[in-house]
Amino acid sequence: MTMRIMVVEDDALIALDMVSLLEDLGHEVVAEAADADTAWDLAEQGKPDLALVDIRLAKNTDGGQLARQLYDRLGVRSLFVSGSITEDFRQAMATINPIGFLGKPVTRRTLGEALSSAAY
Amino acid sequence: MTAGDPTETHGTDRQAARERGFRLLAGTVAGLFAAFATLGAVFLWYDSTARWVTHTHLVRAGITDVMLSLTEAESAQRGYLLTGDANFVARLDKAKQDTEASLQAVERLTRDNPEQQARIARLKGQMALRLGVIDQTVAARRTAGDAVAAIRIIREGRGVASMAEIRRIIAEMDVSELRLEADRQRRAAAIRTLVVLSMAGFAIILALLFIRAQRDLSLDREAEAENGERLRKLLADRTLLLDEVNHRVKNSLQQIASVVRLQSRNVKEEEARDALEKTLARIMAVGRVHEQLYRAGGVVGAFDAGQYAESLARELVESLGDGVDLETEVEPAQLDLRQAVPLALILNELITNALKYGRSPDRPCTIRVTFGTQGEDFRLSVSDNGAGLPDGFMPKSHKSLGMRAIDALARQLQGRFLVEEQEVGARFAVVFPRSTA
C-alpha cells in the first residue's frame, strides 16, 4: 500500500536517492528536510504516515529528538537510517515505537523490507 | 624493541625505581638494626653502672658493720669487767667473730681498690691490737676476781689509741667510698639520660619510617588511580574515534551508492545500466564487509568469512534470483582483515555470474556455495547446475571484467582461481593460504 513519507536527510544526493527508491517502491514522498526544525514544521503542516530519519542532521540537530517529538506530538513513527546505530540508541528509542533501524549503505531490498513491516 | 619505544623506557624506569626501593629498604633495615644495637648497648652500660652504685652501698654497709661489731665487743668487755658475768664473755666472742666476718666481707668487696686494701691491712693490725688489749683485760679480770688489774691495763692507753686509729681508718674508708658513690651516681644519671635520649631517638626513627611508608603508599595509590583514569579516558577516546570513523565510512559508502544508483536510473542503454548495477552490487559487497567488521564489536581485526559468505549469498539470491534454490555449506572461519575485501568481491562476482549464466531452462536452478578449510588453505566454491561452461573456456583470456577481476583478486590472496568441470553445470573455486604472512 502506498504511504505518505517524509525524508529527513542532510546529504542532498543521499536524500535524492532515498526519494527515488521510495517512489520506485510505490510510496509518495510528501516532504524533504535536511534539519530537525524544518522537518518539524513540514510534519506539522502535512502530517506524513511515517518519517525516514537520519540521526545526524544539518545545523547540528538530532534525528533522535526529532523522532521522539514526531511520535509524542503527532503519532508519526520513524524509520532510522544511519551509518552508526549503537545499542544505546536502540534502547533509548524503544519507547517511541520506531519502525526500524537501517544501517547505511541502504539497498532497495533492505529499504523495502523495513517499510513492509510498517504497512499496517 | 627499538630504543625509542616509550613502553621500553617506561619499563627501565620502573626497574630502576624497584632497585632504588630495594636499596632504600636494605638501608632502612640496617639502620634500624644499628639503632637497636646501640640502644641495647647503652642499656647494658647503664645496668652495670647502676650495679657499681649498689656495690658501693654494700661496701659502706660492711664498713658500718665492722664498726658496730667492734663497738659491741668494747661494750661486752666493759660489762664483764664491771659484773664478772660469763654471759658477757660469750657476747664478746660473738662480737669478735662478727667483726672478723664483716671485715672479710669488706675486704672481698674492695678487692678491686688498692687504696682500700691498704687501709684494710692497717685496720687489721689496729684491730688485732685492740682485740688483744680486750682479751688481756678480760683475762686479768677473770684471774684477779676484780677489775683493778684490768683497769690498770686500760689506763695504759694502748687500747684507746688503737681504737682512735681504727675510727680514723674507718672514716677514711667511708669517705673514699662516699666519693666513689657520688662519682658512680653521677655517671649512672648521665647514662640514664643517654638511655632516655636513645629511646626517644629510636621512637622518632620508627615514627619517621612509618610516616614515610604511609606517604609512599598514598603516592602509589594516587599514581595508580591517575594511570587508571588516563587509560579509561584513552579507551573512551578510542571508542569515540572508532564510532566516528565507522559512521563516516558508512556514510561515504552510502553517498557513492546513491550517486551510482541515481546515475543508473538515468541511463537509457541496457548495457550501461547493467554495468552500473554491477558496480552498485560491488560497492554493497564491500559495505557489508565493513558492516560485519564493525558488528564484531570489541574484536577488531577478525572477520568471519563463513558467516559473511552465507549472508551475502542469501541476499544476492533473494534479490536477483527468482525461484533459485540456494544450498550453503560453510565453516565459521576467522580471516585476516586484509583478506576480507578481496574474498567478498570474489564471492559477489561468482554468485552474480552463477545467477546470470548458471540457469538451464529445462530444470530448476540450484546454486551451491561452500567455504571451509582444505589442508593449509581456505577454499571457497560456487557451483550451479546450468548448461556448463562453453568449450575452451579460459578465465584469464575471458573478456568479461568479472572473470578477470576474480583471477586478479585470487592472486592478491596469494591463491588460485580454479574452473572445474562437473557432470552438470559449472563450478568455480578459489583456494588461498590461511595466512598471508
XYZ file of C-alpha atoms in Angstrom:
557
model
C 0.000 0.000 0.000
C 1.140 3.492 -0.716
C 2.349 5.533 2.197
C 2.964 9.270 2.540
C 6.552 9.552 3.689
C 8.807 12.394 4.911
C 12.543 12.087 4.193
C 14.858 13.783 6.712
C 18.462 13.547 5.469
C 21.183 16.194 5.383
C 23.148 14.795 2.429
C 21.432 16.034 -0.752
C 22.434 13.172 -3.033
C 21.566 10.502 -0.499
C 18.199 12.249 0.010
C 17.612 12.233 -3.739
C 18.461 8.527 -3.893
C 16.126 7.761 -0.979
C 13.290 9.651 -2.629
C 13.834 7.711 -5.898
C 13.965 4.391 -4.052
C 10.779 5.192 -2.124
C 8.997 6.195 -5.329
C 10.223 3.009 -7.035
C 8.696 1.097 -4.149
C 5.401 2.864 -4.824
C 5.309 5.364 -1.998
C 4.712 9.102 -2.037
C 7.334 11.441 -0.623
C 5.400 14.379 0.836
C 8.248 16.330 2.417
C 12.027 16.571 2.431
C 14.165 18.267 5.081
C 17.855 18.477 5.958
C 17.480 19.558 9.592
C 15.183 18.774 12.507
C 13.473 22.196 12.766
C 12.449 22.324 9.102
C 11.336 18.713 9.342
C 9.139 19.504 12.346
C 7.491 22.476 10.586
C 6.781 20.380 7.470
C 5.454 17.466 9.533
C 3.036 19.779 11.369
C 1.708 21.190 8.079
C 1.074 17.945 6.232
C 1.111 15.039 8.637
C 3.018 12.138 6.956
C 2.306 8.445 7.567
C 5.910 7.907 8.587
C 9.344 9.546 8.551
C 12.660 8.291 7.215
C 15.118 9.886 9.655
C 18.897 10.174 9.568
C 20.331 10.505 13.088
C 22.867 13.260 12.491
C 21.203 16.156 10.714
C 22.161 19.557 9.345
C 22.583 22.568 11.665
C 23.806 20.119 14.310
C 20.315 18.865 15.020
C 19.472 15.423 16.312
C 17.289 12.915 14.446
C 16.579 11.011 17.657
C 14.987 14.036 19.306
C 13.022 14.840 16.155
C 11.667 11.281 16.011
C 10.632 11.475 19.657
C 8.794 14.755 19.026
C 7.102 13.363 15.904
C 5.852 10.345 17.787
C 4.855 12.074 21.033
C 3.004 15.017 19.450
C 1.861 13.745 16.055
C 1.937 9.978 16.477
C 4.263 9.654 13.455
C 6.573 6.634 13.635
C 10.127 6.758 12.283
C 12.456 4.516 10.322
C 16.034 5.434 11.281
C 18.651 5.363 8.520
C 22.201 5.974 9.711
C 25.837 4.988 9.408
C 26.122 4.332 13.125
C 23.319 2.863 15.142
C 24.504 1.968 18.608
C 22.835 -0.377 21.043
C 22.353 2.578 23.417
C 20.465 4.421 20.707
C 18.216 1.456 20.019
C 17.352 1.182 23.693
C 16.759 4.929 24.049
C 14.379 4.884 21.087
C 12.481 1.758 22.127
C 9.834 3.896 23.875
C 8.773 5.699 20.688
C 7.884 2.540 18.783
C 10.213 3.008 15.770
C 9.595 1.094 12.540
C 13.193 0.033 12.466
C 16.886 0.882 12.266
C 18.529 0.662 8.851
C 22.313 0.750 8.510
C 23.929 2.570 5.579
C 24.540 1.799 2.784
C 20.899 1.083 2.010
C 19.807 -1.210 -0.812
C 16.447 -1.264 -2.477
C 15.776 -4.584 -0.812
C 16.686 -3.620 2.784
C 14.613 -0.442 2.484
C 11.657 -2.328 1.018
C 11.746 -4.934 3.769
C 11.951 -2.323 6.516
C 8.946 -0.472 5.090
C 6.848 -3.583 4.526
C 6.967 -4.199 8.271
C 5.327 -0.776 8.734
C 2.453 -1.412 6.332
C -0.419 -1.674 8.734
C 62.029 -3.213 20.686
C 63.657 -0.079 19.457
C 65.438 2.357 21.718
C 62.722 4.956 21.253
C 59.908 2.697 22.322
C 58.076 4.509 25.141
C 56.968 1.296 26.843
C 60.605 0.176 26.979
C 61.709 3.432 28.581
C 58.866 3.111 30.998
C 59.961 -0.449 31.855
C 63.545 0.702 32.530
C 62.230 3.492 34.757
C 60.231 1.027 36.753
C 63.186 -1.339 37.011
C 65.374 1.500 38.313
C 62.655 2.560 40.752
C 62.383 -1.021 42.036
C 66.158 -1.183 42.566
C 66.118 2.184 44.339
C 63.289 0.948 46.518
C 65.209 -2.213 47.377
C 68.358 -0.279 48.287
C 66.291 2.059 50.452
C 64.691 -0.874 52.233
C 68.084 -2.553 52.849
C 69.486 0.734 54.205
C 66.492 1.219 56.452
C 66.705 -2.286 57.881
C 70.464 -1.907 58.508
C 69.889 1.489 60.149
C 67.162 0.112 62.380
C 69.368 -2.805 63.390
C 72.234 -0.458 64.281
C 69.918 1.831 66.251
C 68.517 -1.149 68.122
C 72.019 -2.492 68.915
C 73.098 0.948 70.202
C 70.035 1.151 72.381
C 70.779 -2.312 73.828
C 74.461 -1.445 74.493
C 73.574 1.817 76.232
C 71.069 -0.001 78.377
C 73.609 -2.660 79.401
C 76.098 0.088 80.235
C 73.517 1.766 82.446
C 72.780 -1.549 84.133
C 76.458 -2.159 85.012
C 76.915 1.412 86.292
C 73.858 1.028 88.483
C 75.304 -2.209 89.822
C 78.508 -0.351 90.825
C 76.440 2.136 92.793
C 74.839 -0.762 94.656
C 78.299 -2.223 95.213
C 79.430 0.992 96.907
C 76.377 0.806 99.162
C 77.349 -2.710 100.155
C 80.926 -1.641 100.958
C 79.703 1.210 103.135
C 77.263 -1.058 104.919
C 80.142 -3.549 105.509
C 82.339 -0.783 106.970
C 79.497 0.266 109.299
C 79.093 -3.386 110.337
C 82.791 -3.626 111.247
C 82.477 -0.531 113.422
C 79.252 -1.740 115.068
C 80.731 -5.167 115.900
C 83.838 -3.608 117.330
C 81.752 -1.255 119.493
C 79.699 -4.257 120.590
C 82.966 -6.026 121.618
C 84.015 -2.995 123.677
C 80.620 -2.818 125.321
C 80.700 -6.581 126.181
C 84.251 -6.130 127.650
C 83.050 -3.260 129.821
C 80.061 -5.326 131.037
C 82.319 -8.225 132.000
C 84.838 -6.008 133.793
C 82.052 -4.437 135.826
C 79.990 -7.573 136.647
C 82.230 -10.605 136.013
C 79.230 -12.220 134.424
C 80.322 -15.008 131.988
C 77.455 -14.083 129.635
C 79.432 -11.014 128.620
C 82.351 -13.237 127.564
C 80.031 -15.103 125.227
C 78.755 -11.762 123.811
C 82.361 -10.660 123.382
C 83.263 -13.811 121.442
C 80.256 -13.359 119.196
C 81.140 -9.698 118.537
C 84.736 -10.652 117.699
C 83.504 -13.250 115.195
C 81.133 -10.696 113.646
C 83.947 -8.162 113.376
C 86.115 -10.706 111.594
C 83.323 -11.701 109.218
C 82.384 -8.074 108.406
C 85.988 -7.166 107.740
C 86.432 -10.166 105.451
C 83.312 -9.158 103.549
C 84.591 -5.609 103.043
C 87.966 -6.979 102.019
C 86.313 -9.146 99.365
C 84.167 -6.286 98.093
C 87.101 -3.866 97.760
C 89.472 -6.312 96.103
C 89.499 -4.029 93.025
C 90.545 -0.986 95.068
C 94.253 -0.988 96.197
C 93.810 2.106 98.397
C 91.052 0.455 100.405
C 93.059 -2.786 100.583
C 95.982 -0.872 102.096
C 93.629 0.709 104.637
C 92.165 -2.700 105.453
C 95.681 -4.062 106.101
C 96.302 -1.222 108.539
C 92.854 -1.737 110.045
C 93.587 -5.421 110.615
C 96.762 -4.564 112.556
C 94.965 -1.999 114.747
C 92.062 -4.361 115.339
C 94.408 -7.151 116.376
C 95.952 -4.706 118.861
C 92.579 -3.546 120.123
C 91.187 -7.064 120.474
C 94.457 -8.202 122.091
C 94.052 -5.473 124.779
C 90.433 -6.509 125.320
C 91.492 -10.141 125.759
C 94.196 -9.087 128.271
C 91.718 -7.130 130.389
C 89.201 -9.993 130.289
C 91.946 -12.461 131.368
C 93.102 -10.072 134.189
C 89.519 -9.712 135.483
C 88.993 -13.489 135.454
C 92.292 -14.228 137.247
C 92.115 -11.402 139.833
C 88.412 -11.766 140.578
C 88.045 -7.960 140.464
C 88.522 -5.162 137.922
C 91.602 -3.429 139.388
C 94.276 -5.205 137.299
C 92.085 -4.840 134.238
C 91.591 -1.128 134.788
C 95.334 -0.728 135.090
C 95.802 -2.303 131.698
C 93.148 0.039 130.254
C 94.853 3.020 131.768
C 97.987 2.161 129.844
C 96.002 3.640 126.900
C 97.080 1.217 124.166
C 93.519 0.064 123.518
C 92.159 3.630 123.363
C 94.896 4.706 120.968
C 94.329 1.812 118.613
C 90.574 2.389 118.795
C 91.109 6.020 117.790
C 93.296 4.839 114.900
C 90.574 2.348 113.889
C 87.926 5.080 113.855
C 90.195 7.256 111.728
C 90.832 4.459 109.205
C 87.141 3.562 109.059
C 86.229 7.216 108.491
C 88.839 7.425 105.701
C 87.424 4.328 104.087
C 83.897 5.659 104.315
C 84.861 8.998 102.810
C 86.629 7.223 99.978
C 83.562 5.065 99.322
C 81.323 8.121 99.581
C 83.352 9.831 96.872
C 83.150 6.722 94.709
C 79.399 6.544 95.267
C 78.936 10.143 94.251
C 81.018 9.586 91.074
C 79.133 6.451 90.197
C 75.762 8.012 90.800
C 76.647 10.936 88.571
C 77.704 8.567 85.827
C 74.570 6.470 86.224
C 72.422 9.589 85.954
C 74.241 10.651 82.786
C 73.841 7.215 81.259
C 70.170 7.141 82.257
C 69.727 10.395 80.321
C 71.516 8.790 77.388
C 69.177 5.775 77.582
C 66.143 8.026 77.558
C 67.525 10.025 74.612
C 68.366 6.846 72.688
C 64.885 5.516 73.219
C 63.384 8.800 72.101
C 65.627 8.778 69.028
C 64.637 5.231 68.225
C 60.973 6.121 68.586
C 61.424 9.133 66.290
C 63.161 6.989 63.644
C 60.300 4.487 63.780
C 57.721 7.266 63.529
C 59.508 8.826 60.534
C 59.716 5.472 58.793
C 56.026 4.896 59.408
C 55.084 8.337 58.071
C 57.289 7.835 55.034
C 55.790 4.427 54.305
C 52.309 5.900 54.630
C 53.182 8.703 52.212
C 54.759 6.305 49.712
C 51.671 4.126 49.842
C 49.331 7.029 49.272
C 51.541 8.321 46.431
C 51.434 4.859 44.868
C 47.672 4.769 45.191
C 47.397 8.221 43.612
C 49.669 7.241 40.739
C 47.665 4.094 40.180
C 44.395 5.987 40.195
C 45.806 8.534 37.756
C 47.038 5.790 35.481
C 43.668 4.056 35.530
C 41.908 7.336 34.821
C 44.235 8.021 31.902
C 43.660 4.547 30.451
C 39.890 4.862 30.827
C 40.000 8.197 29.045
C 42.192 6.794 26.261
C 39.817 3.893 25.820
C 36.807 6.203 25.735
C 38.567 8.406 23.160
C 39.452 5.396 21.080
C 35.892 4.088 21.146
C 34.578 7.509 20.194
C 37.065 7.756 17.330
C 36.174 4.292 16.089
C 32.465 5.163 16.153
C 33.151 8.371 14.259
C 35.290 6.670 11.607
C 32.739 3.913 11.201
C 29.978 6.446 10.782
C 31.923 8.352 8.147
C 32.916 5.231 6.207
C 29.320 4.068 6.010
C 28.065 7.491 5.094
C 30.669 7.710 2.339
C 29.675 4.287 1.011
C 26.067 5.423 1.034
C 26.999 8.572 -0.892
C 28.830 6.522 -3.525
C 25.994 4.005 -3.748
C 23.441 6.812 -4.043
C 25.324 8.514 -6.856
C 25.734 5.254 -8.785
C 22.099 4.329 -8.274
C 20.926 7.774 -9.371
C 23.145 7.534 -12.431
C 21.914 4.067 -13.378
C 18.348 5.352 -13.198
C 19.152 7.969 -15.829
C 20.948 5.899 -18.445
C 18.888 4.533 -21.256
C 21.195 1.838 -22.635
C 20.589 -1.576 -21.132
C 24.306 -2.406 -21.104
C 25.337 0.764 -19.312
C 22.612 0.361 -16.726
C 23.693 -3.234 -16.192
C 27.292 -2.087 -15.648
C 26.193 0.469 -13.062
C 24.026 -2.099 -11.283
C 27.033 -4.399 -11.089
C 29.125 -1.590 -9.707
C 26.458 -0.932 -7.095
C 26.481 -4.625 -6.116
C 30.276 -4.499 -5.710
C 30.057 -1.396 -3.539
C 27.440 -3.113 -1.404
C 29.630 -6.221 -1.059
C 32.411 -4.027 0.341
C 29.892 -2.181 2.518
C 28.741 -5.483 4.008
C 32.314 -6.388 4.953
C 32.550 -3.137 6.841
C 29.198 -3.669 8.494
C 30.205 -7.122 9.708
C 33.604 -5.926 10.909
C 32.044 -3.200 12.972
C 29.406 -5.503 14.386
C 32.172 -7.823 15.625
C 32.284 -5.240 18.429
C 35.429 -5.270 20.513
C 37.222 -7.784 18.287
C 38.937 -5.602 15.726
C 40.841 -7.382 13.006
C 38.708 -10.519 12.851
C 36.305 -11.312 10.059
C 34.109 -14.397 9.968
C 34.264 -15.468 6.331
C 31.787 -18.331 6.770
C 29.083 -16.105 8.169
C 29.753 -13.470 5.530
C 29.541 -15.987 2.642
C 26.268 -17.345 3.952
C 24.534 -13.988 4.330
C 25.842 -12.406 1.111
C 24.814 -15.467 -0.895
C 21.350 -15.406 0.622
C 20.883 -11.717 -0.030
C 22.061 -11.879 -3.650
C 19.962 -14.930 -4.438
C 16.876 -13.404 -2.849
C 17.245 -10.102 -4.687
C 18.343 -11.373 -8.119
C 17.338 -14.984 -8.468
C 13.625 -15.659 -8.629
C 12.940 -19.326 -7.940
C 16.607 -20.165 -7.394
C 17.407 -22.770 -4.786
C 20.445 -21.927 -2.603
C 22.489 -24.535 -0.803
C 25.294 -23.476 1.510
C 27.939 -25.415 3.366
C 30.162 -23.045 5.309
C 32.505 -23.359 8.255
C 32.904 -20.422 10.571
C 36.461 -19.176 9.986
C 38.303 -16.103 11.199
C 40.016 -14.372 8.324
C 42.754 -11.819 8.334
C 41.290 -8.366 7.786
C 43.310 -7.889 4.579
C 41.717 -10.993 3.093
C 38.146 -9.916 3.786
C 37.505 -7.421 0.962
C 39.065 -9.476 -1.889
C 37.126 -12.530 -0.731
C 33.888 -10.513 -0.538
C 34.348 -9.197 -4.075
C 35.169 -12.668 -5.432
C 32.067 -14.110 -3.816
C 29.945 -11.293 -5.224
C 31.227 -11.953 -8.768
C 30.846 -15.724 -8.554
C 27.273 -15.622 -7.276
C 26.252 -12.899 -9.718
C 27.771 -14.990 -12.521
C 26.060 -18.178 -11.382
C 22.720 -16.384 -11.269
C 23.261 -14.992 -14.745
C 24.780 -17.914 -16.634
C 24.129 -20.950 -14.455
C 20.458 -21.340 -15.254
C 19.111 -24.017 -17.510
C 15.624 -23.627 -18.951
C 14.786 -27.315 -18.503
C 15.287 -27.673 -14.738
C 15.013 -25.613 -11.522
C 18.209 -23.747 -10.743
C 20.293 -24.694 -7.680
C 23.321 -22.711 -6.586
C 25.680 -24.235 -4.090
C 28.134 -22.157 -2.036
C 30.821 -23.773 0.130
C 33.536 -22.309 2.276
C 35.946 -24.162 4.531
C 39.490 -25.254 5.246
C 41.420 -27.576 2.983
C 44.761 -28.534 4.476
C 46.713 -25.331 4.938
C 44.316 -23.429 2.695
C 40.857 -21.971 2.636
C 38.601 -22.967 -0.230
C 35.587 -21.051 -1.499
C 33.470 -22.574 -4.231
C 30.285 -21.642 -6.085
C 28.645 -24.169 -8.380
C 25.485 -24.211 -10.462
C 23.503 -26.826 -12.322
C 23.199 -24.855 -15.553
C 24.346 -25.594 -19.083
C 28.020 -25.801 -18.092
C 30.974 -23.966 -19.491
C 31.479 -23.214 -23.176
C 34.233 -25.280 -24.819
C 37.748 -23.893 -24.318
C 36.714 -21.517 -21.533
C 39.746 -19.648 -20.161
C 39.081 -17.200 -17.355
C 42.264 -15.181 -17.864
C 41.601 -14.521 -21.533
C 37.914 -14.071 -20.965
C 36.839 -10.629 -21.899
C 34.370 -10.133 -19.024
C 35.576 -7.917 -16.211
C 34.089 -10.314 -13.653
C 36.347 -13.258 -14.564
C 39.452 -11.154 -14.869
C 38.674 -9.481 -11.568
C 38.265 -12.833 -9.796
C 41.589 -14.035 -11.180
C 43.336 -10.842 -10.034
C 41.737 -10.916 -6.591
C 42.679 -14.604 -6.164
C 46.272 -13.655 -6.878
C 46.004 -10.828 -4.353
C 45.074 -13.526 -1.813
C 48.170 -15.474 -2.977
C 45.812 -18.181 -4.120
C 44.479 -19.777 -7.310
C 41.259 -19.397 -9.263
C 40.037 -22.810 -10.424
C 37.397 -23.594 -13.021
C 36.174 -27.125 -12.530
C 34.131 -29.220 -14.899
C 31.378 -31.260 -13.345
C 28.704 -33.567 -14.745
C 26.076 -30.898 -14.637
C 26.757 -27.183 -14.656
C 29.957 -25.353 -13.717
C 31.971 -24.981 -10.573
C 34.337 -22.139 -9.733
C 36.642 -22.208 -6.763
C 39.259 -20.023 -5.145
C 41.896 -21.679 -2.963
C 44.168 -19.448 -0.882
C 46.515 -19.850 2.065
C 45.077 -19.391 5.538
C 47.636 -16.801 6.447
C 49.190 -14.322 4.087
C 52.267 -13.824 6.210
